[in-house]
Amino acid sequence: MIEGYPESMWKSIEKVHKTRERRLEEVFKRMEIGESDELLRKFHPDYKEDQKRVVKVGPSKGMKMPHEVADLLEANPLIDPSEIDLSNVDYDVDLLLIGGGGAGTVAALWAYYNGIKPDNMLIVTKLRHGDSNSMMAQGGTQVADRPEDSPALHYLDTIGGGHFTNNPSLVKALVADAPKILKWHEDLGVIYDRDEEGNFDEISGGGTSRFRLHYSKDYTGMEQMRVIRDESRNLDVPVLEFSPAVELIKDTNGQVAGAILSNLETKEYLVVRAKAIVLATGGFGRLHIQNFQTTNHYGATADGLVMAYRTGTRLIDLDSVQYHPTGAAYPLQIAGLLITEKVRGMGAVPVNKDGELFVHPLEPRDVEASAFIRECYERNNGVETLTGRGVWLDSPLIELKHGRGTVGKSFPAMHRMFERFGIDMSKQPILVFPTLHYQNGGIEIDNQARTSIPGLFACGEAAGGIHGKNRLMGNSTLDYNVFGRRAGISAAKTIKNVKLGKLTLDHVTKYRKALAEAGIKTERKAPMILPEYRGKEALEKYMDLGI
Amino acid sequence: MATKPEMAKIYIMGKEHQVPKELTIMGALEYAGYKYIRGAGCRAGFCGACSTIYRKKGEYKLYSDLACQTLVQDGMRLVQLPFVPAVKAKYDLGKLDVSKNTVLEYYPEIARCVTCNTCNKTCPQDLEVMEFIQAALKGDIEKSARLSFDCIQCGLCAVRCPADIKHYHVGQLVRRLYGKYMSKKSKNLEKRLKEMAHGKYDSEIDRLTRASKEELRQIYKSRDIEAAK
């Protein structure tokens, strides 16, 4: 009897237990570049050509992307511009921040430090302030602060992990600002795990050549986000919750000048006029690309991509999706949820159904994920579940290497999650399979977080170019801090010189025309705002009586 | 073809629904036709958006948990809390004096704690909530920060507390006090910031930004990798 697991898995788990001892010594060799390239081509979901298409409309017309993303770009607006009264402005502010996660909140704070009063700002978000992928980040934040490390090595790891497709000036900004961000966090009172001297405990992640991950147990994202949010609350930065932007407004001079919001509860629309907009709407995990499960929060539906695209911004690297190698594969109630890379950073290794090693535990994420898929579906060495397959992550190794109690101490969130479903991950391995984790690409920005449309800034997961075709662990929490900060500073500077013209939604009308001219006839509407998870039977009888 | 799942009878705000037994409370509400606007956030136990209060079949006791992390049970009667209207103190962290009992000043109601243990029984994270409030009351910031660290700020403790303590906000203040004033600072970071202010790595990074992809590949391949711990 193995607690928490069905009988069908017991034999395999026993093999994992039996082979553990020798894994203390055994190391699986890292792949050469040529070898990993071929693995990616054959097994990474990004390389399935039938899962993508060329988008037929807009400024990045001709760009290949997953069908799920193209579907959103080739969709009708939610609003009819002729029904909106733009002369009746509900909120007139200097700075509108769309998205209440890490990037948007950091941008608000840095706009404040650069002279924008909280009264002249507005954060709008579709869920609650802080509901975001930032809150869920577990593993850590990369900062090259140890004497053995350097920002240049951080640069090299980041651009190599991105297969040399990253925008160099954005990577430079990322690594150069990293120590400043960490210092800022210290000043705000963010708690990190440290040694007795006060230096940070640091471990390595996939594709990093140095121990560089700074963490707060496995609640790193939550600790950063709740402190940043607390600071924003102390400053009285106004936040409209459950009121997502559904379309951007421009002015007659072609600059971005506000947004239409929807109050999700009263269904009223609201008009915001703003001299600058920071778009920090996050990524696209909840589109479930290629039907993958996701680690992402409920609102990750790429709304910002759609809205920005209609104003004329270019997109970049949207063909590239990050599948995190270790999503939970069992129990099904938590399928797809994140098992942080830090679990491997602390010594757990992936093994197949026979307890054999098949890949180095810390390859870059896309390579690691591809190796898992190969092991399950080409070599047929995966463990069957009711809905698919998975490989074991031998988590009990952590305590063999670092002592008893380490799992509970270093991974309270993970330990707690599995315990809720009857599994003690310090004693039993856990079953994992790649899960949709991150939008590598996004809206094109420069190193000041400017898009190609005046007045519009983008940061966080919504923006692209920083990570190229593959992001390294610990670079997304860093990214939202670095580019959130830069967006806030740039926006604050810009605002001083802005004189808005007349508000208009002409770009939306034009976009509709362009859809028709491209021969796209569809009932689809976008942005999506919230994904659909209602039961089929309930939906079949759904009838909105307008009561 | 999958066999028909075993069903459970649950009562969502009093209304009866048949839902597959293997679903979480959140999955069950969606299965039953509810589309979340409030009450769902990260869906993974990190955000505290889906606090749920429920009663089990034949029991009078009220339980609390997260809807995304709890399985339904036959006969369960439940309601989710969309919002907790608890007041948060506002402060300028930079001006606080950690040597005084700052927490008591901003949250004087912690002195009303009657150590009834309700918060501990309520916490879906199973934290020692009462102990971190008691530690804060005694001015033991370090202990209070440590015990409250895993708090996801769902607010369930504050809703049930007979003394009207806002435990989850208190925890936020003590952790920030600890992080800013009591946690030792990193010398490595200080040193790195100084080096960077003097432009120590500028030329090396600039060289990398100008390198061709082929050159970069070579440098990347030959970089030495620190041995895993």
Coordinates of N, CA, C and O in Angstrom, one line a residue, chain B residues 29-111:
Chain B
L29 N -18.5 23.7 -8.6 CA -19.3 24.9 -8.9 C -19.4 25.1 -10.4 O -20.4 25.4 -10.9
E30 N -18.2 25.0 -11.0 CA -18.2 25.2 -12.5 C -19.0 24.1 -13.2 O -19.7 24.4 -14.1
Y31 N -18.8 22.9 -12.7 CA -19.6 21.8 -13.3 C -21.1 22.1 -13.2 O -21.8 21.8 -14.2
A32 N -21.5 22.7 -12.1 CA -22.9 22.9 -11.9 C -23.4 24.1 -12.7 O -24.6 24.4 -12.7
G33 N -22.5 24.8 -13.4 CA -22.9 25.9 -14.2 C -22.6 27.3 -13.7 O -22.9 28.3 -14.4
Y34 N -21.9 27.4 -12.6 CA -21.4 28.7 -12.1 C -20.2 29.2 -12.9 O -19.3 28.4 -13.1
K35 N -20.2 30.4 -13.4 CA -19.0 31.0 -13.9 C -18.5 32.0 -12.9 O -19.1 33.0 -12.5
Y36 N -17.2 31.7 -12.5 CA -16.6 32.6 -11.5 C -16.3 34.0 -12.0 O -15.7 34.1 -13.1
I37 N -16.7 35.0 -11.3 CA -16.2 36.4 -11.5 C -15.4 36.6 -10.2 O -14.2 36.7 -10.2
R38 N -16.0 36.6 -9.1 CA -15.3 36.6 -7.8 C -15.1 35.2 -7.3 O -15.9 34.3 -7.7
G39 N -14.2 34.9 -6.4 CA -14.1 33.6 -5.8 C -13.1 32.7 -6.5 O -13.0 31.6 -6.0
A40 N -12.4 33.1 -7.6 CA -11.4 32.3 -8.2 C -10.2 33.2 -8.5 O -10.5 34.3 -9.0
G41 N -9.0 32.8 -8.2 CA -7.9 33.6 -8.6 C -6.8 32.7 -9.2 O -6.9 32.4 -10.3
C42 N -5.9 32.2 -8.3 CA -4.8 31.5 -8.9 C -5.2 30.0 -9.2 O -4.6 29.3 -10.0
R43 N -6.2 29.5 -8.5 CA -6.7 28.2 -8.6 C -5.6 27.2 -8.2 O -5.6 26.0 -8.7
A44 N -4.7 27.6 -7.4 CA -3.6 26.7 -7.0 C -3.2 26.8 -5.5 O -2.1 26.4 -5.2
G45 N -4.0 27.5 -4.8 CA -3.7 27.6 -3.3 C -2.7 28.7 -2.9 O -2.1 28.6 -1.8
F46 N -2.5 29.7 -3.7 CA -1.6 30.8 -3.4 C -2.2 32.1 -3.1 O -1.6 33.0 -2.6
C47 N -3.5 32.3 -3.5 CA -4.0 33.7 -3.6 C -5.1 34.0 -2.6 O -5.4 35.2 -2.3
G48 N -5.7 33.0 -2.0 CA -6.8 33.2 -1.0 C -8.1 33.8 -1.6 O -8.8 34.4 -0.8
A49 N -8.3 33.6 -2.9 CA -9.6 34.2 -3.4 C -10.8 33.3 -3.2 O -11.9 33.8 -3.3
C50 N -10.5 32.0 -2.9 CA -11.7 31.1 -2.9 C -12.0 30.5 -1.5 O -12.4 29.4 -1.4
S51 N -11.9 31.4 -0.5 CA -12.2 30.9 0.8 C -13.7 30.4 0.8 O -14.6 31.0 0.3
T52 N -13.8 29.2 1.5 CA -15.1 28.6 1.5 C -15.5 28.1 2.9 O -14.6 27.7 3.6
I53 N -16.7 28.3 3.3 CA -17.2 27.9 4.5 C -18.2 26.8 4.3 O -19.0 26.9 3.4
Y54 N -18.0 25.6 5.0 CA -19.0 24.5 4.7 C -19.3 23.7 5.9 O -18.6 23.8 6.9
R55 N -20.3 23.0 5.8 CA -20.8 22.1 6.8 C -20.8 20.7 6.2 O -21.2 20.5 5.0
K56 N -20.5 19.7 7.0 CA -20.5 18.3 6.5 C -21.8 17.7 6.9 O -22.5 18.1 7.9
K57 N -22.2 16.6 6.2 CA -23.4 15.9 6.4 C -23.5 15.5 7.9 O -22.6 14.9 8.5
G58 N -24.6 15.8 8.5 CA -24.9 15.4 9.9 C -24.1 16.1 10.9 O -24.1 15.7 12.1
E59 N -23.3 17.2 10.6 CA -22.5 17.9 11.6 C -23.1 19.3 11.7 O -23.7 19.8 10.8
Y60 N -22.8 19.9 12.9 CA -23.2 21.3 13.1 C -22.0 22.2 12.9 O -22.2 23.4 12.8
K61 N -20.8 21.7 12.9 CA -19.6 22.5 12.9 C -19.4 23.1 11.5 O -19.7 22.5 10.5
L62 N -18.9 24.4 11.5 CA -18.5 25.0 10.3 C -17.0 24.8 10.0 O -16.2 25.1 10.9
Y63 N -16.7 24.3 8.8 CA -15.3 24.2 8.4 C -15.0 25.3 7.4 O -15.8 25.9 6.8
S64 N -13.7 25.5 7.3 CA -13.3 26.4 6.2 C -12.1 25.9 5.5 O -11.2 25.2 6.0
D65 N -12.0 26.2 4.2 CA -11.0 25.7 3.3 C -10.9 26.5 2.0 O -11.8 27.4 1.8
L66 N -10.0 26.1 1.2 CA -9.9 26.8 -0.1 C -10.6 25.9 -1.2 O -10.4 24.7 -1.2
A67 N -11.5 26.6 -1.9 CA -12.3 25.8 -2.9 C -11.5 25.1 -3.9 O -11.9 24.0 -4.4
C68 N -10.3 25.7 -4.3 CA -9.5 25.1 -5.3 C -8.7 23.9 -4.8 O -8.1 23.2 -5.6
Q69 N -8.6 23.7 -3.5 CA -7.7 22.7 -3.0 C -8.5 21.7 -2.1 O -7.8 20.9 -1.4
T70 N -9.8 21.7 -2.2 CA -10.6 20.8 -1.4 C -11.6 20.0 -2.2 O -12.3 20.6 -3.0
L71 N -11.6 18.7 -1.9 CA -12.6 17.9 -2.7 C -14.0 18.0 -2.1 O -14.1 18.3 -0.9
V72 N -15.0 17.9 -2.9 CA -16.3 17.9 -2.4 C -16.6 16.6 -1.7 O -15.9 15.6 -1.8
Q73 N -17.6 16.6 -0.8 CA -18.0 15.4 -0.1 C -19.5 15.3 -0.2 O -20.2 16.4 -0.2
D74 N -20.0 14.1 -0.2 CA -21.4 14.0 -0.3 C -22.1 14.6 0.9 O -21.7 14.5 2.1
G75 N -23.1 15.4 0.6 CA -23.9 16.1 1.7 C -23.3 17.4 2.2 O -23.8 18.0 3.1
M76 N -22.2 17.9 1.5 CA -21.6 19.1 1.9 C -22.5 20.3 1.6 O -23.1 20.4 0.5
R77 N -22.6 21.3 2.5 CA -23.3 22.5 2.3 C -22.3 23.7 2.3 O -21.6 23.8 3.3
L78 N -22.2 24.5 1.3 CA -21.1 25.4 1.3 C -21.5 26.8 0.7 O -22.5 27.0 0.0
V79 N -20.7 27.8 1.1 CA -20.8 29.1 0.5 C -19.3 29.6 0.4 O -18.5 29.3 1.2
Q80 N -19.1 30.4 -0.7 CA -17.8 31.0 -0.8 C -17.9 32.5 -0.4 O -18.9 33.1 -0.7
L81 N -16.8 33.0 0.2 CA -16.7 34.4 0.6 C -16.1 35.2 -0.6 O -15.0 35.0 -0.9
P82 N -16.9 36.1 -1.1 CA -16.4 36.9 -2.2 C -15.4 38.0 -1.8 O -14.7 38.5 -2.6
F83 N -15.5 38.4 -0.5 CA -14.8 39.6 -0.1 C -14.7 39.6 1.4 O -15.7 39.2 2.0
V84 N -13.7 40.2 1.9 CA -13.6 40.4 3.4 C -13.4 41.9 3.6 O -12.3 42.4 3.2
P85 N -14.3 42.6 4.3 CA -14.2 44.0 4.4 C -13.4 44.5 5.6 O -13.8 45.3 6.4
A86 N -12.2 43.9 5.8 CA -11.4 44.2 6.9 C -10.5 45.4 6.6 O -10.0 45.5 5.5
V87 N -10.3 46.2 7.6 CA -9.5 47.4 7.4 C -8.0 47.1 7.5 O -7.6 46.4 8.4
K88 N -7.3 47.7 6.6 CA -5.8 47.6 6.7 C -5.2 48.9 7.1 O -5.5 49.9 6.6
A89 N -4.3 48.8 8.1 CA -3.6 50.1 8.5 C -2.7 50.6 7.4 O -2.1 49.8 6.7
K90 N -2.6 51.9 7.4 CA -1.6 52.5 6.4 C -0.4 53.0 7.2 O -0.6 53.7 8.2
Y91 N 0.7 52.8 6.6 CA 1.9 53.3 7.3 C 3.0 53.5 6.3 O 3.0 53.1 5.2
D92 N 4.0 54.4 6.7 CA 5.2 54.6 5.9 C 6.3 53.7 6.6 O 6.8 54.1 7.6
L93 N 6.6 52.6 5.9 CA 7.5 51.6 6.6 C 8.8 52.3 7.0 O 9.4 51.9 8.0
G94 N 9.3 53.2 6.1 CA 10.6 53.8 6.4 C 10.6 54.6 7.7 O 11.7 55.0 8.2
K95 N 9.4 55.0 8.2 CA 9.4 55.9 9.4 C 9.0 55.1 10.6 O 8.8 55.7 11.7
L96 N 8.9 53.8 10.5 CA 8.5 53.0 11.7 C 9.7 52.7 12.6 O 10.8 52.6 12.1
D97 N 9.4 52.7 13.9 CA 10.4 52.4 14.8 C 10.3 51.0 15.4 O 9.3 50.7 16.1
V98 N 11.2 50.1 15.0 CA 11.0 48.7 15.3 C 11.3 48.4 16.8 O 10.9 47.4 17.3
S99 N 11.9 49.3 17.5 CA 12.3 49.1 18.9 C 11.0 49.2 19.8 O 10.9 48.7 20.9
K100 N 10.0 50.0 19.3 CA 8.8 50.1 20.0 C 7.8 49.1 19.6 O 8.0 48.4 18.5
N101 N 6.7 48.9 20.3 CA 5.7 47.9 19.8 C 4.8 48.6 18.7 O 3.7 49.0 19.0
T102 N 5.4 48.7 17.5 CA 4.8 49.4 16.4 C 3.5 48.7 16.0 O 2.5 49.3 15.6
V103 N 3.5 47.3 16.1 CA 2.3 46.6 15.6 C 1.1 46.9 16.5 O 0.0 47.1 16.0
L104 N 1.3 47.0 17.8 CA 0.3 47.3 18.7 C -0.3 48.7 18.4 O -1.5 49.0 18.6
E105 N 0.6 49.6 18.0 CA 0.2 51.0 17.7 C -0.8 51.0 16.5 O -1.8 51.7 16.5
Y106 N -0.5 50.2 15.5 CA -1.3 50.2 14.3 C -2.5 49.2 14.3 O -3.5 49.4 13.7
Y107 N -2.3 48.2 15.1 CA -3.4 47.2 15.3 C -3.7 47.0 16.7 O -3.4 45.9 17.3
P108 N -4.2 48.0 17.5 CA -4.3 47.8 18.9 C -5.3 46.7 19.3 O -5.2 46.1 20.4
E109 N -6.1 46.3 18.4 CA -7.1 45.2 18.7 C -6.4 43.9 19.0 O -7.0 43.0 19.5
I110 N -5.1 43.7 18.6 CA -4.5 42.5 18.9 C -4.4 42.2 20.5 O -4.4 41.1 20.9
A111 N -4.5 43.3 21.2 CA -4.5 43.2 22.7 C -5.8 42.6 23.2 O -5.9 42.1 24.3

